[in-house]
Short mmCIF file of C-alpha atoms in Angstrom, two decimals:
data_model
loop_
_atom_site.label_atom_id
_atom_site.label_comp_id
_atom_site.label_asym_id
_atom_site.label_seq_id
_atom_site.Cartn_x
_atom_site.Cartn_y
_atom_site.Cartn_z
CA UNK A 1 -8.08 -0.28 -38.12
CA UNK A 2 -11.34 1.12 -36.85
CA UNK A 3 -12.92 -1.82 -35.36
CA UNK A 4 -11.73 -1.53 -31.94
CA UNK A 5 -11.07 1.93 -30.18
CA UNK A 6 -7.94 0.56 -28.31
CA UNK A 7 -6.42 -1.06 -31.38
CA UNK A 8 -7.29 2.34 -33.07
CA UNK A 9 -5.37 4.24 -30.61
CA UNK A 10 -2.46 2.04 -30.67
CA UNK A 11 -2.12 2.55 -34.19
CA UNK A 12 -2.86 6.53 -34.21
CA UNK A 13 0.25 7.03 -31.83
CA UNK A 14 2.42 5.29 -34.22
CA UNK A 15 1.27 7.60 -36.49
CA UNK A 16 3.70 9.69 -34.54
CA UNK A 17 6.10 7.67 -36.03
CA UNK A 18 5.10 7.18 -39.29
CA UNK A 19 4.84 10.88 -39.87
CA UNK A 20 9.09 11.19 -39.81
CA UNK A 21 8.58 10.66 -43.35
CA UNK A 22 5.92 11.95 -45.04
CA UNK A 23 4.86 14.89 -45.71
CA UNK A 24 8.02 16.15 -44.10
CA UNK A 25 9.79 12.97 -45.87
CA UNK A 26 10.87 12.29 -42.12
CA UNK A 27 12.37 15.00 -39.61
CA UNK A 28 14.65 17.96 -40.40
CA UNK A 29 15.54 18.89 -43.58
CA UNK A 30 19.53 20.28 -43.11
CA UNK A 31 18.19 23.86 -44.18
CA UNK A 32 15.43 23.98 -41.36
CA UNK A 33 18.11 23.02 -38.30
CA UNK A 34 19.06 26.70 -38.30
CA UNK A 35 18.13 29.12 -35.09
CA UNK A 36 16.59 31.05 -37.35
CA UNK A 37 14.19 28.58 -38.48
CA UNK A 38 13.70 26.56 -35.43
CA UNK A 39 12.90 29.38 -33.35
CA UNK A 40 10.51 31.26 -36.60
CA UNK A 41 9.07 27.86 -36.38
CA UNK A 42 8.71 27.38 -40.18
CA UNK A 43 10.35 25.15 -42.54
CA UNK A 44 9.15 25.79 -46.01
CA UNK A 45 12.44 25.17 -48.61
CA UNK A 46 12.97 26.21 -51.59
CA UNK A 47 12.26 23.73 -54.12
CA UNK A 48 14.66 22.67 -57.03
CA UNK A 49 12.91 25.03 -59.46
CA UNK A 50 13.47 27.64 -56.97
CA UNK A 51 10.28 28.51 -55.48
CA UNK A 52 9.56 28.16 -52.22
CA UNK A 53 7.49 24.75 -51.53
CA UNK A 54 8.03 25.15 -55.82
CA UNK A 55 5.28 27.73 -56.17
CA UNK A 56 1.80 27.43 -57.22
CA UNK A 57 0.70 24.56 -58.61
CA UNK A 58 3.27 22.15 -56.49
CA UNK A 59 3.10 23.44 -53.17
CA UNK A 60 2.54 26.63 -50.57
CA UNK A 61 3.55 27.33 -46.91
CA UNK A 62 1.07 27.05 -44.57
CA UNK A 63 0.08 26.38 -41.29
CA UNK A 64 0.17 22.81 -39.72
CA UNK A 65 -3.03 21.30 -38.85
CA UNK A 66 -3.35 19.00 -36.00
CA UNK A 67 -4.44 15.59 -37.21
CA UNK A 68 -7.90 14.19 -36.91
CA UNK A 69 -6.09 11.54 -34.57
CA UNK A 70 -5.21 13.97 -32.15
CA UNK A 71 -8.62 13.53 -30.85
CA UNK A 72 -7.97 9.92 -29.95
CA UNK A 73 -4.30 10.35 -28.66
CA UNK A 74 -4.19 10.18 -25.01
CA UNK A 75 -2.39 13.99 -24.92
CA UNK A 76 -1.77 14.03 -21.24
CA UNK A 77 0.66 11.09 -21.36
CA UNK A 78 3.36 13.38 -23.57
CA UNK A 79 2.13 16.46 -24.77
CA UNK A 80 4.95 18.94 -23.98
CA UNK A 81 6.79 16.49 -22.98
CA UNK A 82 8.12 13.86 -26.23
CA UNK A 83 8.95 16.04 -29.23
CA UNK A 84 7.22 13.35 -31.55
CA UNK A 85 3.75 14.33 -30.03
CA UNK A 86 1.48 16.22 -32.96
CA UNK A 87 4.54 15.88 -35.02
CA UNK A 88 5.97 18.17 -35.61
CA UNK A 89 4.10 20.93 -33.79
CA UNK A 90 6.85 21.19 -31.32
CA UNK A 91 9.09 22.43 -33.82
CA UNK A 92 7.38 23.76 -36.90
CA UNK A 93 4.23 25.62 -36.91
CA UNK A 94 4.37 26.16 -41.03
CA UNK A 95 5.65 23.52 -43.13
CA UNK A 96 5.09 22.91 -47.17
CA UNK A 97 1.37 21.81 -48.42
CA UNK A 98 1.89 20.07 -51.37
CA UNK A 99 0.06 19.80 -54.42
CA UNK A 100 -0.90 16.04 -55.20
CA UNK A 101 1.12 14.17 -56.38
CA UNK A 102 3.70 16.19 -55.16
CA UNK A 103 5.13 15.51 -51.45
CA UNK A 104 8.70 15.81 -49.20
CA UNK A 105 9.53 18.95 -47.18
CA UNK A 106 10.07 21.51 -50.66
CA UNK A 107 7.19 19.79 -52.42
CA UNK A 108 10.09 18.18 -54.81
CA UNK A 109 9.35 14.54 -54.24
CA UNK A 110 6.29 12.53 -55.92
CA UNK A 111 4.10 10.33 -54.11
CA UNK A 112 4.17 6.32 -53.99
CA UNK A 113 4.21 5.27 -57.37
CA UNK A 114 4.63 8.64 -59.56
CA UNK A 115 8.11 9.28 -61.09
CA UNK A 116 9.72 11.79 -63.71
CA UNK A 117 9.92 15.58 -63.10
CA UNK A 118 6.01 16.29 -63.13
CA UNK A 119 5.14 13.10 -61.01
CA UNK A 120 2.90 12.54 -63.62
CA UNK A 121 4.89 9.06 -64.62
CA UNK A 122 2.72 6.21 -62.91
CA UNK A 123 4.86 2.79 -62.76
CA UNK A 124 4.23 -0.49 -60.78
CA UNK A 125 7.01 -2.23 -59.62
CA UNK A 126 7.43 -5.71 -58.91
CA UNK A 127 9.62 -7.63 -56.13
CA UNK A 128 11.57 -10.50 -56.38
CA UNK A 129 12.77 -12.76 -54.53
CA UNK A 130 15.83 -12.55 -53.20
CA UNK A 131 16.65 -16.16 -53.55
CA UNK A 132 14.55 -17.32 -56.67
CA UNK A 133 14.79 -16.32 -60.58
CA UNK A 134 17.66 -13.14 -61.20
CA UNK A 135 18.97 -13.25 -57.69
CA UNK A 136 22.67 -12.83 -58.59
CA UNK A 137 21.40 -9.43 -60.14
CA UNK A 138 19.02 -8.03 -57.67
CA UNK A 139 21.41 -8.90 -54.57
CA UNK A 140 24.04 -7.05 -56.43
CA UNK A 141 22.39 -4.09 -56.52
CA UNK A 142 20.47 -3.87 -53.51
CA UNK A 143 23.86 -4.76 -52.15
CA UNK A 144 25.72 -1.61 -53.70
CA UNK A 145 22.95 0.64 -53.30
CA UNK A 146 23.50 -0.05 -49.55
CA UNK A 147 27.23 -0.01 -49.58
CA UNK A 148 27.13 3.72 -51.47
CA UNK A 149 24.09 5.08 -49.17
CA UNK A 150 26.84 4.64 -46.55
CA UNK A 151 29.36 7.31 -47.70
CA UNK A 152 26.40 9.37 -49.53
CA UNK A 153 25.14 12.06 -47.16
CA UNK A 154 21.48 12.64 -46.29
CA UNK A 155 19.86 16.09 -46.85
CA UNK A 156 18.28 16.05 -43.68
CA UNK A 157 20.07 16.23 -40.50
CA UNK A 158 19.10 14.15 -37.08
CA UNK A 159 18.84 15.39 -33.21
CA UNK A 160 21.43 14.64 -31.16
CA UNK A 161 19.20 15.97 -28.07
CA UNK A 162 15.84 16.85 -27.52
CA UNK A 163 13.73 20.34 -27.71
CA UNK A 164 14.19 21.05 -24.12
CA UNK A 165 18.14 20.39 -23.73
CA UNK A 166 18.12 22.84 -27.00
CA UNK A 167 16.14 25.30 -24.86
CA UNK A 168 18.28 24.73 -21.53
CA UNK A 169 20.33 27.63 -20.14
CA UNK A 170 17.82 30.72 -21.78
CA UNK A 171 19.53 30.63 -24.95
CA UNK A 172 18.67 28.57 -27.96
CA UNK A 173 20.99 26.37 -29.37
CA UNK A 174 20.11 23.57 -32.03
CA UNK A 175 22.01 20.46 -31.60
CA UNK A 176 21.78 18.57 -35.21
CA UNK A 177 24.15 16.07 -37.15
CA UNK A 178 24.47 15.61 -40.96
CA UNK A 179 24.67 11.85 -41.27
CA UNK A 180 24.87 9.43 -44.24
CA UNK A 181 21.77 8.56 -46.08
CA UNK A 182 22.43 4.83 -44.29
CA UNK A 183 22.92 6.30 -40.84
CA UNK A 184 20.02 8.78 -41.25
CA UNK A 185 17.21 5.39 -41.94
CA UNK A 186 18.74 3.69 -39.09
CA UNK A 187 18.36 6.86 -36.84
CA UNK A 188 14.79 6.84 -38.27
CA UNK A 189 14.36 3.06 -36.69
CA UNK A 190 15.83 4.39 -33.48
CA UNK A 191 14.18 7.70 -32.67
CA UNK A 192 10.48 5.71 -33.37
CA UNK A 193 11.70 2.87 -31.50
CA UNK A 194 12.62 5.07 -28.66
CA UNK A 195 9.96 4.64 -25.85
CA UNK A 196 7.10 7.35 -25.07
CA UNK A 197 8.56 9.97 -22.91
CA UNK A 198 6.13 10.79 -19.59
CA UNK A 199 6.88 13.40 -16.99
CA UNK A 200 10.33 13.40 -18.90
CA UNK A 201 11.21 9.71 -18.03
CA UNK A 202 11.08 6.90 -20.97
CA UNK A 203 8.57 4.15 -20.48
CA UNK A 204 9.18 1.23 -22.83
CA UNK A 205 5.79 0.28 -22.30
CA UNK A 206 4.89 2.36 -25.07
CA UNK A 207 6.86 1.32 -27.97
CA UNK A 208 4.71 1.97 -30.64
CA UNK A 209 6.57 1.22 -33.81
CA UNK A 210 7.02 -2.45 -32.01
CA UNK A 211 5.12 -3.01 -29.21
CA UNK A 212 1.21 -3.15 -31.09
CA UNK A 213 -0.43 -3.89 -33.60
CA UNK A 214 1.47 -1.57 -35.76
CA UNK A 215 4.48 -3.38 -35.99
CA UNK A 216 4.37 -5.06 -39.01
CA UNK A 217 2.39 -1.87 -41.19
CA UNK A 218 5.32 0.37 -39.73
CA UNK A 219 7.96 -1.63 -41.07
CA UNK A 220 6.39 -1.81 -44.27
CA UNK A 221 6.33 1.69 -44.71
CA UNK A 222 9.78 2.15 -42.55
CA UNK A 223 11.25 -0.25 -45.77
CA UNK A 224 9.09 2.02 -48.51
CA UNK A 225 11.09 5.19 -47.24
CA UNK A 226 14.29 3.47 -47.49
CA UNK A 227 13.74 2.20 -50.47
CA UNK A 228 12.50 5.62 -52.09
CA UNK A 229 15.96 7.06 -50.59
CA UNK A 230 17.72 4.66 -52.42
CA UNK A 231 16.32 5.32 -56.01
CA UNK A 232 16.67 9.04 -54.82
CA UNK A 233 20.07 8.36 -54.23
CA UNK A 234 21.45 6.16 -57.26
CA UNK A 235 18.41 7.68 -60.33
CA UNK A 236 17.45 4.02 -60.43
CA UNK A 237 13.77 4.43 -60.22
CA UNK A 238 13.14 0.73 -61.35
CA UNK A 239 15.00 -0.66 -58.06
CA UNK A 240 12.79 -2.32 -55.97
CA UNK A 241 14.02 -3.58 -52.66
CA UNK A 242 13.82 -7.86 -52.94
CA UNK A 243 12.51 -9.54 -49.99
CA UNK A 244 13.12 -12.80 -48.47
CA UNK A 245 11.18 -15.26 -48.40
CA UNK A 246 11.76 -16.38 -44.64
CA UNK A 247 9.41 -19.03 -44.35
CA UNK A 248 11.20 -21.38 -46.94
#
């Protein structure tokens, strides 16, 4: 990633992208789309076990730090200007600092690979083929998984307009939609597909998440978060999504 400072770049801004999901598991949790939070500029939850960021040992609010990246982003282009710039500075200024393994916006959530109520459950999990051994099963359930993530709704909410329409007319007013957990990963695809916004016009010349060298590590990770969502959703923690294999 390091070996060339414009291929390093390239893949810094998408980390623009790949920052809608971790550690703030990906935009707005539902409880941090109020006024009150948005314009407080902090989004620290309450965890399960009802401690804010769950309390010491899993988590703490604190203060966002601007990435080491931000020294290579090219600022000038968006800063101010596309909400997804030093995510998400523009919106939160305190946020939950997890604990490792811990990680999602109330610190309830375990890193890749940890499980169980401690993330202290390690487990490697293995893909199939879509079309090879057990197929009949593993279609089936990736199938319904989908099929239910489609009437299940999301805890986190998605913008229906940007920062500064929010901010228009000297009054703040957040503009949010709860969404289906299916709906939600597609807006996820959208929102980082969405061109870099300069001088508050969209130039598809920067289309990070497909346009670079990123495109291929973003989808990975794009298809780890909606995967994750799905065991979330159904308790099936030994679903793994199958792949295809598309070259025959």
């Amino acid at each position: 990633m390091k070996m060339w400072r414009d291929i390093t770049q390239l893949l810094l801004i998408c980390s623009l992208t790949m920052l809608l999901s971790d550690p703030v598991d990906a935009q707005f949790p539902t409880v941090c789309t109020t006024t009150k939070a948005l314009t407080s500029m902090e989004c620290c939850p309450v965890a399960k076990n009802g401690h804010v960021c769950g309390g010491a040992g899993r988590g703490e609010c604190a203060e966002v730090s601007p990435s080491p990246e931000s020294d290579y982003l090219p600022n000038e282009w968006f800063l101010g200007v596309d909400d997804r710039a030093l995510w998400p500075t523009r919106f939160f200024t305190m946020t939950c600092s997890c604990v490792w393994p811990f990680t999602g916006s109330s610190c309830d959530s375990c890193d890749w690979g940890y499980y169980g109520p401690e993330c202290n459950e390690y487990k490697i999990l293995t893909r199939r083929n879509i079309l090879g051994e057990n197929a009949g099963d593993i279609g089936k359930r990736a199938a319904q998984y989908l099929f239910w993530s489609k009437s299940n709704i999301s805890e986190y909410s998605v913008m229906t307009h940007n920062l500064d329409y929010m901010n228009a007319n000297g009054s703040f007013q957040p503009t949010f939609s709860r969404v289906s957990i299916y709906d939600y990963i597609v807006w996820i695809h959208y929102y980082a597909s969405t061109g870099v916004y300069t001088d508050y016009v969209e130039s598809n010349d920067f289309n990070f998440a497909h346009l670079g060298p990123s495109f291929l590590p973003w989808h990975r990770y794009y298809l780890m978060i909606w995967e994750r969502l799905l065991r979330d959703m159904t308790g099936d923690y030994d679903f793994a999504m199958p792949y295809w294999a598309w070259v025959g």
